[in-house]
XYZ file of C-alpha atoms in Angstrom:
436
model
C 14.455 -0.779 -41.167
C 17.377 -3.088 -40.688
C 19.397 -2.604 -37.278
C 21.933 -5.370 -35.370
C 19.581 -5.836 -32.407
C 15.865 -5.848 -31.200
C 15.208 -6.632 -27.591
C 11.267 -6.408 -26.823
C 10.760 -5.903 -23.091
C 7.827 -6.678 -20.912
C 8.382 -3.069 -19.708
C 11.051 -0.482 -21.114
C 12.024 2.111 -17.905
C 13.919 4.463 -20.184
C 14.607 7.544 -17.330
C 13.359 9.847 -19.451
C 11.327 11.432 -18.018
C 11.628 10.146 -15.143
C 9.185 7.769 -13.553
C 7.803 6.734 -17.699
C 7.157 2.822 -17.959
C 6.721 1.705 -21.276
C 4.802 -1.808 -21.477
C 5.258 -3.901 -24.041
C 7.958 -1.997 -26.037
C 11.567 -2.865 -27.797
C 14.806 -1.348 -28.282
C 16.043 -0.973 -32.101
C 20.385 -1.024 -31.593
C 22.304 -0.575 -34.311
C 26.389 0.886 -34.170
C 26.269 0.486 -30.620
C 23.612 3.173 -30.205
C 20.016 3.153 -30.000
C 18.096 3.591 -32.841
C 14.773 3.427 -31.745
C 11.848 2.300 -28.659
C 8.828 1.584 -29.891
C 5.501 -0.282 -29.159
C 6.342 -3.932 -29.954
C 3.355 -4.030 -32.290
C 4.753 -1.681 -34.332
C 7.926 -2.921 -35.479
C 6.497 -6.339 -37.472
C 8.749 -4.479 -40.650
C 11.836 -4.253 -38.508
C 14.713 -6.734 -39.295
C 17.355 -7.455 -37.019
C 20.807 -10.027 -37.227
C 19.397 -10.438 -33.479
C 16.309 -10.595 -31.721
C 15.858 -11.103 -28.051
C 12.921 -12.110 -26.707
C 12.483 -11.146 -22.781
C 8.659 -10.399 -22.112
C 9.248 -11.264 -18.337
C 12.049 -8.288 -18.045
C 11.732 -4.925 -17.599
C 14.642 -3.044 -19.519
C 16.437 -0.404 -18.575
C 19.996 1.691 -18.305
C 22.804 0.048 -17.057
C 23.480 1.478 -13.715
C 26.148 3.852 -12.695
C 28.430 3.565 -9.515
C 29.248 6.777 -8.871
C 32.359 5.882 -6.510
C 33.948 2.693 -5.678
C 37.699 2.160 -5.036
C 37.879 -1.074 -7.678
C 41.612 -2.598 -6.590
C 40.295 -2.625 -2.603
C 38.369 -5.989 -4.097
C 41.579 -7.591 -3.691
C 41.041 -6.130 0.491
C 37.462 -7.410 0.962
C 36.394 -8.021 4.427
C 39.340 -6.715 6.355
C 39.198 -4.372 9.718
C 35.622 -5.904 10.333
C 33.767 -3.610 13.052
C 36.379 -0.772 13.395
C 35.432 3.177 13.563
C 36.598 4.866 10.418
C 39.736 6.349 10.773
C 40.967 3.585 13.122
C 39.587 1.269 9.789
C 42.000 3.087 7.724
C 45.027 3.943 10.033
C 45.574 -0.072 11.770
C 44.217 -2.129 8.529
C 44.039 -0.264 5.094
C 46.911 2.077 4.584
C 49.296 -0.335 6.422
C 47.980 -3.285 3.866
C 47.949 -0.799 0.654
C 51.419 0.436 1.798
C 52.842 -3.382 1.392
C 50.696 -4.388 -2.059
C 50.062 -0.909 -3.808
C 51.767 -1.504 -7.582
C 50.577 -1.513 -11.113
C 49.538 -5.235 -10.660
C 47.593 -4.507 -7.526
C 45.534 -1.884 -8.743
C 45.007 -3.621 -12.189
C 43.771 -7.326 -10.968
C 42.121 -5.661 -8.262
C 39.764 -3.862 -10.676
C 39.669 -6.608 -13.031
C 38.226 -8.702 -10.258
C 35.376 -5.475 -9.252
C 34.647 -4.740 -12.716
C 33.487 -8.475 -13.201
C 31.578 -8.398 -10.592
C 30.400 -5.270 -11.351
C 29.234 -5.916 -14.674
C 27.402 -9.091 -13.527
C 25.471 -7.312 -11.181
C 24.177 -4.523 -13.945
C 26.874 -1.839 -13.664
C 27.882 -0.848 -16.735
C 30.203 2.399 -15.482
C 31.860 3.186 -12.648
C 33.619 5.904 -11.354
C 36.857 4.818 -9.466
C 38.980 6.511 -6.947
C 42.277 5.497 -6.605
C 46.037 5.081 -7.380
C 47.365 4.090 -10.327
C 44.475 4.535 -12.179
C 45.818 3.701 -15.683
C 45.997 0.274 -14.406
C 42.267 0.516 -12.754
C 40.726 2.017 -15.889
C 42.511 -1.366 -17.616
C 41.173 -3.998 -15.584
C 37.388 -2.025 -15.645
C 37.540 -2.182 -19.514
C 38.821 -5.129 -19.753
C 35.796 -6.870 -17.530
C 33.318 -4.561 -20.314
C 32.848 -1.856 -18.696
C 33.115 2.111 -18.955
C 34.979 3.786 -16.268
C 35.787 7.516 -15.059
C 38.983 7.431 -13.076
C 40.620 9.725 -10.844
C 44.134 11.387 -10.678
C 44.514 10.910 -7.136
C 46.356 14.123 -4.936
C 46.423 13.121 -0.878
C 48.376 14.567 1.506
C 51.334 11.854 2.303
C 53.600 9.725 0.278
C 52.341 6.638 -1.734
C 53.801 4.245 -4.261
C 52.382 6.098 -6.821
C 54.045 9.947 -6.028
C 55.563 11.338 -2.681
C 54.601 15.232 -2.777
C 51.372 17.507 -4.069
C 53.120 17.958 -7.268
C 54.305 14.279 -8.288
C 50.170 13.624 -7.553
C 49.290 16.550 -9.802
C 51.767 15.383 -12.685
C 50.284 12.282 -12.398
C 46.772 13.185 -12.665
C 48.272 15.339 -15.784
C 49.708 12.442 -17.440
C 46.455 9.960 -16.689
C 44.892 13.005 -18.471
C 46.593 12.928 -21.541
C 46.377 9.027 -21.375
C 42.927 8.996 -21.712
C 42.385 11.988 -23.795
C 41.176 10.036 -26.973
C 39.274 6.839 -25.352
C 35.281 7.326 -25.366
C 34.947 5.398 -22.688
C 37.098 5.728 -20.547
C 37.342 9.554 -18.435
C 39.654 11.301 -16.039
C 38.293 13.032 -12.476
C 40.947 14.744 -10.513
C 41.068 12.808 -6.777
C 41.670 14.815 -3.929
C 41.110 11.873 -0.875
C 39.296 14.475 1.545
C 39.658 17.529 3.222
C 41.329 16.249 6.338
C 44.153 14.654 4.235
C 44.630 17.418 1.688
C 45.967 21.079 2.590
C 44.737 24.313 1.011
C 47.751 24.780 -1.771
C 47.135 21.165 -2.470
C 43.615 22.174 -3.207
C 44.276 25.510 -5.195
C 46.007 23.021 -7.489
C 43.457 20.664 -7.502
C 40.930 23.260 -8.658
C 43.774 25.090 -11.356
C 44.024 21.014 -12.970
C 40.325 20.969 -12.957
C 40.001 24.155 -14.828
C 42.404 23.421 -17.488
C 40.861 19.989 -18.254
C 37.527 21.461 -17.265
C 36.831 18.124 -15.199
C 34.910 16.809 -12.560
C 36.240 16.979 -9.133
C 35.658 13.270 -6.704
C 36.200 13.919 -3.314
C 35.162 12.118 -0.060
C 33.517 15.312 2.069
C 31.832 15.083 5.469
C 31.694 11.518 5.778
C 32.226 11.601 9.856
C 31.231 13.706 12.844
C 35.217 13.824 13.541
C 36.023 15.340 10.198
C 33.422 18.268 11.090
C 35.182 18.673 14.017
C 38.488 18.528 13.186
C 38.129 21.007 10.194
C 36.063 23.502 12.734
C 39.592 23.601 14.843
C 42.385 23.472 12.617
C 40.085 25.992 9.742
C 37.684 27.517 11.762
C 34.957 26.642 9.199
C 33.058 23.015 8.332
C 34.722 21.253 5.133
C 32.148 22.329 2.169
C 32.278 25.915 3.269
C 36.572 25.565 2.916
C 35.995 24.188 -0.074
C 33.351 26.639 -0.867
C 36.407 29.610 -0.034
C 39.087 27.378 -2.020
C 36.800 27.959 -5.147
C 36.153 24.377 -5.903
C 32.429 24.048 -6.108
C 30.655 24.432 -9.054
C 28.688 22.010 -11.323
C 31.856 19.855 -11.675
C 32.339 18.947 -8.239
C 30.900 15.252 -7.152
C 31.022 15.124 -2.674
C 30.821 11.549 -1.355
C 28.988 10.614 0.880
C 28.119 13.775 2.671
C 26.997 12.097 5.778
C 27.293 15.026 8.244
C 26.509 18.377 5.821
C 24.289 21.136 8.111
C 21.991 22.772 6.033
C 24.098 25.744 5.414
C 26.646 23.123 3.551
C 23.757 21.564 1.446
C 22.519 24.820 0.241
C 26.615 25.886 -1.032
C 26.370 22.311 -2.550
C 22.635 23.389 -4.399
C 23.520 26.939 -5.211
C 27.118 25.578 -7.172
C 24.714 22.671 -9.235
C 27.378 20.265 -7.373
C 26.226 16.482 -7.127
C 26.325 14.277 -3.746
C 27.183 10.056 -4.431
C 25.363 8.352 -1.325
C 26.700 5.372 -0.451
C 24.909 3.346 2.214
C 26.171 0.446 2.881
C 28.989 1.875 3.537
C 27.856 4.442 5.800
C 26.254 1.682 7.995
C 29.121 -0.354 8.004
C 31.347 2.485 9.334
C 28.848 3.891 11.694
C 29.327 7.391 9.999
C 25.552 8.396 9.933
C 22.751 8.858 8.130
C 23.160 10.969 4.520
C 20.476 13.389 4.568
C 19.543 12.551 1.189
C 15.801 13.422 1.095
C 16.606 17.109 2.132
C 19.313 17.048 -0.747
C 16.474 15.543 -3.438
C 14.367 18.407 -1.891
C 16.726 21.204 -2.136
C 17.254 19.972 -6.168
C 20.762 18.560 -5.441
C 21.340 15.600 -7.972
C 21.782 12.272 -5.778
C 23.555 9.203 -7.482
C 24.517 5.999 -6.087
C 27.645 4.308 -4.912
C 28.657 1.650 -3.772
C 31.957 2.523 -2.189
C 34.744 -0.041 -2.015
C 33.944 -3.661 -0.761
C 36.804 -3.537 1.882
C 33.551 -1.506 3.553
C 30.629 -3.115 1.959
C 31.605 -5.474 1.199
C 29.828 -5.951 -2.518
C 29.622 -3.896 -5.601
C 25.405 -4.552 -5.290
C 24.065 -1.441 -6.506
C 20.293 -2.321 -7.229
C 20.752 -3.769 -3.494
C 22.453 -0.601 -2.257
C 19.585 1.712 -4.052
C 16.666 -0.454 -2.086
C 18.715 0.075 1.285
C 18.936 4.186 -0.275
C 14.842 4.184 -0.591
C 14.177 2.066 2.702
C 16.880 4.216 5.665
C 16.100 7.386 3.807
C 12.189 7.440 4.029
C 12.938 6.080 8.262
C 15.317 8.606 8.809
C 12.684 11.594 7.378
C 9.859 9.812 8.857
C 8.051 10.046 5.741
C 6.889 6.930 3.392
C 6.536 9.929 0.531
C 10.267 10.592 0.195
C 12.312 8.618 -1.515
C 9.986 7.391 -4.239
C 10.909 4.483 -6.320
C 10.930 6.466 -9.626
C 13.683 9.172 -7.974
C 15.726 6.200 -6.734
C 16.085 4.222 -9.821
C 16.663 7.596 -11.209
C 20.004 8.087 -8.940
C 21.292 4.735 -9.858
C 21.138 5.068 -13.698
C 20.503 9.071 -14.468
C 21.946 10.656 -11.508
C 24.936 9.126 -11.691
C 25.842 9.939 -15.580
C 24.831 13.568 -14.062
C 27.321 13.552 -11.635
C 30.225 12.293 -13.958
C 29.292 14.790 -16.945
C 28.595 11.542 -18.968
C 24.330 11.720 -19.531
C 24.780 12.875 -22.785
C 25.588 9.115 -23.768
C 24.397 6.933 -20.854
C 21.975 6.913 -18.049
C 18.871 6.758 -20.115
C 17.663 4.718 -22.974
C 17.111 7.370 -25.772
C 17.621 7.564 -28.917
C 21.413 7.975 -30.338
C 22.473 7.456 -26.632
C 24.916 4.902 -26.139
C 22.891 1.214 -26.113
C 23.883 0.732 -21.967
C 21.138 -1.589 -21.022
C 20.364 -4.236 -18.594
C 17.683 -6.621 -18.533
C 15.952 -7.584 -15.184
C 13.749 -10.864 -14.811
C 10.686 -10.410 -12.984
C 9.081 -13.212 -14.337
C 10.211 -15.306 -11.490
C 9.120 -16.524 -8.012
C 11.199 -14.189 -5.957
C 8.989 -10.625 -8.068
C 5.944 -12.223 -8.648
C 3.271 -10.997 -8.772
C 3.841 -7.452 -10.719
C 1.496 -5.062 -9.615
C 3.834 -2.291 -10.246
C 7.325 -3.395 -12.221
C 9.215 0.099 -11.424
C 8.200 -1.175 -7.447
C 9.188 -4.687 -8.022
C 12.745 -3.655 -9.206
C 13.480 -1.755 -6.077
C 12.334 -3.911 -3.600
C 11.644 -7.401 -4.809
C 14.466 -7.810 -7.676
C 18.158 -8.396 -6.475
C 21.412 -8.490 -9.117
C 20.800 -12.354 -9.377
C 17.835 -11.278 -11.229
C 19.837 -9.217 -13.979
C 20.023 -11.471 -16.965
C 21.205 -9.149 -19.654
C 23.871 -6.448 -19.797
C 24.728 -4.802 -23.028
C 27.373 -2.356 -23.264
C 27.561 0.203 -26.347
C 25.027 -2.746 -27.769
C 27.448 -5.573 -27.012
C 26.008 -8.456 -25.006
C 28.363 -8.292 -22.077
C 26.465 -10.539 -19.658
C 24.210 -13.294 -20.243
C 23.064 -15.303 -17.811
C 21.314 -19.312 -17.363
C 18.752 -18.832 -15.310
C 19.235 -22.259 -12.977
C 16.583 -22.723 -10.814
C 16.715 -26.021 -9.380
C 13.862 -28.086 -7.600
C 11.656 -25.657 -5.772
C 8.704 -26.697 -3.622
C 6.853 -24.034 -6.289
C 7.787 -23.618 -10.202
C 8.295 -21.164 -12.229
C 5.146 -21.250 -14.320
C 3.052 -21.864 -11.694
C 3.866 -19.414 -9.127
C 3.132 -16.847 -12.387
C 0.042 -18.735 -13.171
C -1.121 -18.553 -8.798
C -0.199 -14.836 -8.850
C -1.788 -13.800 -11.677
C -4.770 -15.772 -10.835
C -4.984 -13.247 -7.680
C -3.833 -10.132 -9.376
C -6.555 -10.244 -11.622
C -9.210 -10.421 -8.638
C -8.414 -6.837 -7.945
């Protein structure tokens, strides 16, 4: 067999099924898909142009953010230690009323999908204006991106009533309509900033394109309330009425959803995006998310944008997921490591409608693959490598990122003068790990 690349693995982690760890395996690429994983052993007749050699790594899907807003790079670290709303009323929309524009949006995303990509996220989903221009900078960094025709309830740069937001979403629509990799959500902000007609055309767009709706839902104890007295009802369950949930419909962050909400959101096959760090940050709550794994709802990870973050880490934001979700059940049993790395990679291409070509490493998938050292001091020693990714491996330890088999990201590991090398911490540790 002749194929463009071969990249043995210490482990391969290829999602499906879930929780399977493949030891000493490699990934056959050729045409930007994958051909093949097999035992390393097995492939001594295999020829490749390429052949990388990473039997410290385990190997896996690139990971999907599921919602970040990519130009709000370009706002990092401003309104530090506000509530939400006051967040978004004295510091955001006031800022993104003087910069929004084509070039805002654009370098903005350029900036996020570098980082992005560095730190092993290979496709995001985005959530904001102008997202022609978004979708351009994310591709541009080497990255595959679903982006949202945004509707919201007052004027922007971008359109000033519910239909010059709908024609736009309709045009981004038709922009995108031929481009594999790059895919169109329809935007509605949130329920408190988007009226019921705004909505019924939100869901009659949807239809017609049969796309994914992105929509921030029940992401503070005020929304709840405020919904309750100008609707009489709690957001999901207006939504719910308005005919928008099904299968299609992604709700972020979900931070305040009573169990009547999560079982709408289970019974419609709708996904959730939990975004933690974000969450925190903004004091909204804590995202019953082990109920929601429970009840069969498909989680994935976001990261949000970094002007509440403030960093596109989502390995980092998965290992916060696993840690506040098992204290806030009170149960070490929840949130196991293989349904976590799950939501980052798997649940995400779920959510967007994309796993038929990403999210797992199978074969004729798309060849969307990281590579993450745990060969090094900071991992060591590996006991269990699925473990060691969670909770011992940050984004500084992704060396590899290939993108439709393209190496994207390649990266020197540089590590300095440290009291304790490299080969010896492995030689200590697996001095010890063998006494067991």
């Amino acid at each position: 067999m002749h194929v463009k690349t071969i990249i043995k693995g210490g482990w391969v982690m290829p999602m499906a099924p879930k929780g399977a760890l493949l030891p000493h395996h490699s990934i056959l690429i050729d045409e930007g898909k994958i051909v093949a994983i097999l035992p390393t052993q097995d492939i001594q007749d295999c020829q490749a142009r390429e052949v990388v050699e990473l039997p410290d790594h385990i190997v896996l899907p690139g990971l999907v953010n599921a919602h970040t807003h990519a130009p709000m790079h370009l706002l990092r670290g401003m309104g530090a230690d506000l509530p939400l709303m006051d967040w978004l009323q004295t510091k955001i929309w006031p800022a993104e009323g003087k910069l929004m524009s084509h070039e805002f949006c654009y370098e903005g995303s350029l900036i996020a999908g570098s980082e992005m990509i560095e730190s092993g996220i290979t496709c995001a989903s985005d959530h904001y204006f102008f997202s022609e221009d978004v979708a351009r900078g994310l591709t541009e960094a080497g990255m595959k991106c679903s982006v949202s025709g945004i509707v919201i309830g007052f004027p922007s740069a971008m359109a000033k009533t519910t239909d010059e937001y709908i024609n736009c979403a309709q045009a981004l629509f038709e922009r995108f309509s031929d481009n594999p990799n790059v895919r169109v959500t329809v935007g509605p902000h949130a329920p408190y900033t988007v009226d019921d007609d705004a909505l019924i055309k939100v869901r009659e767009l949807a239809q017609k394109h049969n796309a994914y709706i992105h929509m921030h839902v029940d992401e503070t104890q005020t929304e709840i309330e405020s919904s309750l007295k100008q609707y009489g009802m709690r957001p999901i369950e207006r939504l719910q009425n308005l005919g928008l949930l099904n299968d299609h419909f992604i709700s972020v962050h979900t931070v305040h959803a009573d169990n009547n909400e999560l079982e709408f959101l289970a019974k419609a096959g709708a996904s959730t995006v939990h975004c933690p760090c974000s969450n925190l940050k903004l004091a909204s709550g804590f995202s019953p998310i082990a109920k929601m794994m429970t009840m069969g709802i498909n989680v994935a990870m976001g990261t949000d944008g970094v002007a509440s973050n403030d960093k596109v880490d989502l390995l980092g934001e998965t290992r916060l997921a696993a840690m506040l979700g098992k204290s806030v059940c009170q149960d070490t049993t929840k949130m196991k490591v293989a349904d976590m790395l799950y939501a980052a990679t798997m649940g995400g291409a779920k959510a967007l409608g994309w796993d038929d070509r990403i999210g797992s490493l199978e074969k004729g998938k798309d060849a969307d693959i990281i590579a993450v050292d745990l060969g090094s001091i900071d991992a060591l020693p590996v006991f269990d490598p699925a473990s060691q990714l969670l909770y011992s491996a940050g984004r500084e330890d992704i060396t590899h990122v290939w993108v439709d088999g393209k190496l994207v990201v390649k990266k020197q590991q540089c590590y300095g003068i440290r009291p304790v090398s490299r080969e010896k911490a492995q030689k200590i540790t697996k001095t010890w790990q063998n006494r067991i």
